[in-house]
Amino acid sequence: MSESLVVIIITKWKDFNSSFFQLLIARAVLNILNFIISFGQRFGKVGLFTDIYLQLPSWVLAVICFFGYYCIHGENIATTLQLFNRLSSILWPFTYEKLWRRFLPLSVLLIFILPLTWTLQIFSHDFYAHLQADNQTITIDVKTMDINFAEDAAYSCVIFMFICLIINIATLFVYKTKVQSQSNKITSNGLQQTIEKRLTLYAFWTFVVMS
């Protein structure tokens, strides 16, 4: 799905040339990268290429783990920024795009640079392919576990999940109190309900994905 979104946005750039869709592209890039790199662990867990895994050097296994966790943190940040973008579009409908375009480079840096603070230390650890009891499946483990990267990623997802939930609630609240009251004179109740349902569904699915 992410691949299709990127293709559509790029081919119809004039129609989707906004800060929201640029943030969406950044998130999609991480999502696609995470999907591709995840096969590095999936193959081992299902018993494919076992002999090759056992011969891989530590740095190759570290790269697989690095990109997996890096993409998780990056997607969390990108999702949060997207939700802030939607909230600001309701709060300041006439100026939010200009504001976001000014700070878009900073947003991109946050998405792609900030995750490095949690993941670069992965390369300082010694990874190995751990052959399981069935003598076929492989997991990528660390010889000395002073930092639990999976636990850090899980905490990150939980924290960002609640942040996104708060932003979604704020977006719905602002829409109810600001936009809906102003639009009563110019829109029908049916259209208002449709907009509200879409916002609610967007909030719900974002919450599900983040969890």
mmCIF file of C-alpha atoms in Angstrom:
data_model
loop_
_atom_site.group_PDB
_atom_site.id
_atom_site.type_symbol
_atom_site.label_atom_id
_atom_site.label_comp_id
_atom_site.label_asym_id
_atom_site.label_seq_id
_atom_site.Cartn_x
_atom_site.Cartn_y
_atom_site.Cartn_z
ATOM 1 C CA MET A 1 0.000 0.000 0.000
ATOM 2 C CA SER A 2 2.828 2.411 0.835
ATOM 3 C CA GLU A 3 4.408 1.740 -2.554
ATOM 4 C CA SER A 4 1.152 2.632 -4.319
ATOM 5 C CA LEU A 5 0.776 5.839 -2.323
ATOM 6 C CA VAL A 6 4.290 6.972 -3.185
ATOM 7 C CA VAL A 7 3.768 6.263 -6.894
ATOM 8 C CA ILE A 8 0.436 8.119 -6.943
ATOM 9 C CA ILE A 9 1.832 11.139 -5.098
ATOM 10 C CA ILE A 10 4.928 11.355 -7.309
ATOM 11 C CA THR A 11 3.037 10.944 -10.597
ATOM 12 C CA LYS A 12 0.409 13.489 -9.537
ATOM 13 C CA TRP A 13 2.758 15.798 -7.668
ATOM 14 C CA LYS A 14 0.863 18.973 -8.584
ATOM 15 C CA ASP A 15 -2.248 17.635 -6.881
ATOM 16 C CA PHE A 16 -0.443 16.313 -3.804
ATOM 17 C CA ASN A 17 2.274 18.934 -3.338
ATOM 18 C CA SER A 18 1.488 19.756 0.279
ATOM 19 C CA SER A 19 3.314 19.349 3.571
ATOM 20 C CA PHE A 20 1.000 16.524 4.638
ATOM 21 C CA PHE A 21 1.789 14.382 1.603
ATOM 22 C CA GLN A 22 5.500 15.133 1.859
ATOM 23 C CA LEU A 23 5.394 13.823 5.420
ATOM 24 C CA LEU A 24 3.428 10.866 4.100
ATOM 25 C CA ILE A 25 6.183 10.126 1.578
ATOM 26 C CA ALA A 26 8.811 10.241 4.323
ATOM 27 C CA ARG A 27 6.812 7.775 6.378
ATOM 28 C CA ALA A 28 6.182 5.554 3.345
ATOM 29 C CA VAL A 29 9.912 5.408 2.567
ATOM 30 C CA LEU A 30 10.597 4.128 6.073
ATOM 31 C CA ASN A 31 7.687 1.709 5.843
ATOM 32 C CA ILE A 32 8.953 0.246 2.565
ATOM 33 C CA LEU A 33 12.512 0.024 3.892
ATOM 34 C CA ASN A 34 11.283 -1.713 7.035
ATOM 35 C CA PHE A 35 9.267 -4.185 4.961
ATOM 36 C CA ILE A 36 12.269 -5.057 2.790
ATOM 37 C CA ILE A 37 14.779 -5.346 5.625
ATOM 38 C CA SER A 38 12.364 -7.423 7.723
ATOM 39 C CA PHE A 39 12.950 -10.366 5.398
ATOM 40 C CA GLY A 40 16.462 -10.487 6.815
ATOM 41 C CA GLN A 41 14.965 -11.793 10.043
ATOM 42 C CA ARG A 42 11.897 -13.540 8.627
ATOM 43 C CA PHE A 43 13.900 -15.922 6.458
ATOM 44 C CA GLY A 44 15.921 -17.045 9.456
ATOM 45 C CA LYS A 45 12.861 -17.529 11.647
ATOM 46 C CA VAL A 46 11.246 -19.870 9.114
ATOM 47 C CA GLY A 47 14.423 -21.862 8.507
ATOM 48 C CA LEU A 48 15.448 -20.500 5.102
ATOM 49 C CA PHE A 49 19.129 -20.019 4.186
ATOM 50 C CA THR A 50 20.270 -21.373 7.559
ATOM 51 C CA ASP A 51 23.808 -22.157 6.386
ATOM 52 C CA ILE A 52 24.203 -18.660 4.959
ATOM 53 C CA TYR A 53 23.011 -17.023 8.183
ATOM 54 C CA LEU A 54 25.528 -19.001 10.227
ATOM 55 C CA GLN A 55 28.352 -17.609 8.089
ATOM 56 C CA LEU A 56 27.279 -13.966 8.132
ATOM 57 C CA PRO A 57 29.653 -11.585 9.950
ATOM 58 C CA SER A 58 28.456 -9.631 12.953
ATOM 59 C CA TRP A 59 28.242 -6.305 11.105
ATOM 60 C CA VAL A 60 25.799 -7.689 8.514
ATOM 61 C CA LEU A 61 23.485 -8.933 11.263
ATOM 62 C CA ALA A 62 23.864 -5.568 13.004
ATOM 63 C CA VAL A 63 22.762 -3.770 9.818
ATOM 64 C CA ILE A 64 19.616 -5.911 9.662
ATOM 65 C CA CYS A 65 18.752 -5.110 13.275
ATOM 66 C CA PHE A 66 19.686 -1.455 12.897
ATOM 67 C CA PHE A 67 17.345 -0.747 10.003
ATOM 68 C CA GLY A 68 14.527 -2.671 11.655
ATOM 69 C CA TYR A 69 14.599 -0.558 14.820
ATOM 70 C CA TYR A 70 15.553 2.640 12.980
ATOM 71 C CA CYS A 71 12.444 2.434 10.797
ATOM 72 C CA ILE A 72 10.201 1.784 13.795
ATOM 73 C CA HIS A 73 11.361 4.947 15.567
ATOM 74 C CA GLY A 74 11.256 6.968 12.349
ATOM 75 C CA GLU A 75 7.707 5.888 11.534
ATOM 76 C CA ASN A 76 6.588 6.807 15.049
ATOM 77 C CA ILE A 77 7.944 10.327 14.620
ATOM 78 C CA ALA A 78 6.531 10.684 11.098
ATOM 79 C CA THR A 79 3.068 9.574 12.209
ATOM 80 C CA THR A 80 3.101 12.052 15.086
ATOM 81 C CA LEU A 81 4.099 14.904 12.779
ATOM 82 C CA GLN A 82 1.352 13.951 10.333
ATOM 83 C CA LEU A 83 -1.222 14.168 13.091
ATOM 84 C CA PHE A 84 0.142 17.537 14.218
ATOM 85 C CA ASN A 85 -0.183 18.636 10.597
ATOM 86 C CA ARG A 86 -3.870 17.670 10.517
ATOM 87 C CA LEU A 87 -4.523 19.368 13.854
ATOM 88 C CA SER A 88 -2.856 22.583 12.710
ATOM 89 C CA SER A 89 -4.896 22.550 9.491
ATOM 90 C CA ILE A 90 -8.027 22.855 11.616
ATOM 91 C CA LEU A 91 -6.604 25.375 14.067
ATOM 92 C CA TRP A 92 -5.069 27.668 11.426
ATOM 93 C CA PRO A 93 -6.625 26.704 8.074
ATOM 94 C CA PHE A 94 -5.253 29.721 6.182
ATOM 95 C CA THR A 95 -1.702 29.798 7.504
ATOM 96 C CA TYR A 96 -0.796 26.251 8.523
ATOM 97 C CA GLU A 97 0.601 25.235 5.117
ATOM 98 C CA LYS A 98 2.979 28.192 4.975
ATOM 99 C CA LEU A 99 4.109 27.406 8.522
ATOM 100 C CA TRP A 100 4.664 23.727 7.774
ATOM 101 C CA ARG A 101 6.589 24.452 4.588
ATOM 102 C CA ARG A 102 8.933 26.638 6.597
ATOM 103 C CA PHE A 103 9.575 23.898 9.145
ATOM 104 C CA LEU A 104 9.399 20.943 6.749
ATOM 105 C CA PRO A 105 13.212 20.540 6.544
ATOM 106 C CA LEU A 106 13.326 20.357 10.348
ATOM 107 C CA SER A 107 10.512 17.794 10.314
ATOM 108 C CA VAL A 108 12.411 15.637 7.828
ATOM 109 C CA LEU A 109 15.532 15.868 9.976
ATOM 110 C CA LEU A 110 13.534 14.756 13.002
ATOM 111 C CA ILE A 111 12.157 11.778 11.086
ATOM 112 C CA PHE A 112 15.462 10.571 9.656
ATOM 113 C CA ILE A 113 18.094 11.832 12.117
ATOM 114 C CA LEU A 114 16.507 11.576 15.576
ATOM 115 C CA PRO A 115 16.104 7.753 15.406
ATOM 116 C CA LEU A 116 19.889 7.494 15.106
ATOM 117 C CA THR A 117 20.204 8.543 18.755
ATOM 118 C CA TRP A 118 18.470 5.294 19.743
ATOM 119 C CA THR A 119 19.926 2.955 17.137
ATOM 120 C CA LEU A 120 23.537 3.850 16.268
ATOM 121 C CA GLN A 121 24.809 2.037 19.365
ATOM 122 C CA ILE A 122 23.626 -1.196 17.756
ATOM 123 C CA PHE A 123 26.867 -1.253 15.756
ATOM 124 C CA SER A 124 28.922 -1.362 18.950
ATOM 125 C CA HIS A 125 27.477 -4.774 19.840
ATOM 126 C CA ASP A 126 28.518 -8.224 18.717
ATOM 127 C CA PHE A 127 25.690 -9.997 16.882
ATOM 128 C CA TYR A 128 25.497 -13.649 15.942
ATOM 129 C CA ALA A 129 23.080 -16.031 14.232
ATOM 130 C CA HIS A 130 21.571 -18.155 17.000
ATOM 131 C CA LEU A 131 20.668 -21.648 15.796
ATOM 132 C CA GLN A 132 17.554 -22.831 17.600
ATOM 133 C CA ALA A 133 16.862 -26.262 19.083
ATOM 134 C CA ASP A 134 15.304 -27.530 15.857
ATOM 135 C CA ASN A 135 18.687 -27.026 14.121
ATOM 136 C CA GLN A 136 16.975 -25.132 11.323
ATOM 137 C CA THR A 137 15.518 -21.800 12.404
ATOM 138 C CA ILE A 138 17.704 -18.799 13.176
ATOM 139 C CA THR A 139 17.320 -15.726 15.357
ATOM 140 C CA ILE A 140 19.676 -12.758 15.385
ATOM 141 C CA ASP A 141 20.929 -12.248 18.937
ATOM 142 C CA VAL A 142 23.506 -10.179 20.806
ATOM 143 C CA LYS A 143 26.314 -11.838 22.749
ATOM 144 C CA THR A 144 26.298 -9.262 25.557
ATOM 145 C CA MET A 145 22.908 -7.647 26.137
ATOM 146 C CA ASP A 146 23.477 -4.434 28.085
ATOM 147 C CA ILE A 147 20.753 -2.644 26.094
ATOM 148 C CA ASN A 148 17.495 -4.282 25.054
ATOM 149 C CA PHE A 149 16.733 -2.719 21.671
ATOM 150 C CA ALA A 150 13.439 -4.557 21.277
ATOM 151 C CA GLU A 151 12.297 -3.285 24.663
ATOM 152 C CA ASP A 152 13.291 0.277 23.755
ATOM 153 C CA ALA A 153 11.329 0.017 20.509
ATOM 154 C CA ALA A 154 8.298 -1.321 22.371
ATOM 155 C CA TYR A 155 8.406 1.545 24.887
ATOM 156 C CA SER A 156 8.782 3.999 22.014
ATOM 157 C CA CYS A 157 5.697 2.598 20.282
ATOM 158 C CA VAL A 158 3.638 2.787 23.473
ATOM 159 C CA ILE A 159 4.721 6.366 24.218
ATOM 160 C CA PHE A 160 4.055 7.574 20.685
ATOM 161 C CA MET A 161 0.767 5.671 20.623
ATOM 162 C CA PHE A 162 -0.520 7.694 23.563
ATOM 163 C CA ILE A 163 0.862 10.927 22.099
ATOM 164 C CA CYS A 164 -0.986 10.213 18.855
ATOM 165 C CA LEU A 165 -4.138 9.350 20.764
ATOM 166 C CA ILE A 166 -4.005 12.705 22.558
ATOM 167 C CA ILE A 167 -3.466 14.550 19.262
ATOM 168 C CA ASN A 168 -6.380 12.694 17.677
ATOM 169 C CA ILE A 169 -8.668 13.552 20.576
ATOM 170 C CA ALA A 170 -7.554 17.188 20.357
ATOM 171 C CA THR A 171 -8.243 17.200 16.608
ATOM 172 C CA LEU A 172 -11.759 15.875 17.082
ATOM 173 C CA PHE A 173 -12.377 18.321 19.930
ATOM 174 C CA VAL A 174 -11.179 21.305 17.895
ATOM 175 C CA TYR A 175 -13.288 20.205 14.959
ATOM 176 C CA LYS A 176 -16.383 19.890 17.139
ATOM 177 C CA THR A 177 -15.910 23.205 18.921
ATOM 178 C CA LYS A 178 -14.393 25.377 16.201
ATOM 179 C CA VAL A 179 -15.092 24.105 12.722
ATOM 180 C CA GLN A 180 -18.506 22.550 13.151
ATOM 181 C CA SER A 181 -19.961 25.567 14.942
ATOM 182 C CA GLN A 182 -18.720 27.872 12.182
ATOM 183 C CA SER A 183 -19.911 25.650 9.359
ATOM 184 C CA ASN A 184 -23.500 25.206 10.513
ATOM 185 C CA LYS A 185 -24.586 28.117 8.340
ATOM 186 C CA ILE A 186 -22.935 26.958 5.145
ATOM 187 C CA THR A 187 -22.948 23.161 5.226
ATOM 188 C CA SER A 188 -25.598 20.540 5.664
ATOM 189 C CA ASN A 189 -25.761 18.234 8.645
ATOM 190 C CA GLY A 190 -25.088 15.268 6.375
ATOM 191 C CA LEU A 191 -21.797 16.720 5.164
ATOM 192 C CA GLN A 192 -20.752 17.600 8.709
ATOM 193 C CA GLN A 193 -21.430 14.059 9.852
ATOM 194 C CA THR A 194 -19.410 12.686 6.932
ATOM 195 C CA ILE A 195 -16.420 14.868 7.804
ATOM 196 C CA GLU A 196 -16.658 13.924 11.452
ATOM 197 C CA LYS A 197 -16.881 10.221 10.632
ATOM 198 C CA ARG A 198 -13.785 10.457 8.450
ATOM 199 C CA LEU A 199 -11.849 12.199 11.196
ATOM 200 C CA THR A 200 -12.980 9.571 13.674
ATOM 201 C CA LEU A 201 -11.984 6.714 11.362
ATOM 202 C CA TYR A 202 -8.614 8.339 10.689
ATOM 203 C CA ALA A 203 -8.026 8.672 14.421
ATOM 204 C CA PHE A 204 -9.080 5.077 15.051
ATOM 205 C CA TRP A 205 -6.928 3.510 12.353
ATOM 206 C CA THR A 206 -3.908 5.589 13.311
ATOM 207 C CA PHE A 207 -4.324 4.396 16.887
ATOM 208 C CA VAL A 208 -4.577 0.768 15.711
ATOM 209 C CA VAL A 209 -1.480 1.050 13.505
ATOM 210 C CA MET A 210 0.562 2.688 16.253
ATOM 211 C CA SER A 211 -0.450 0.003 18.745
#
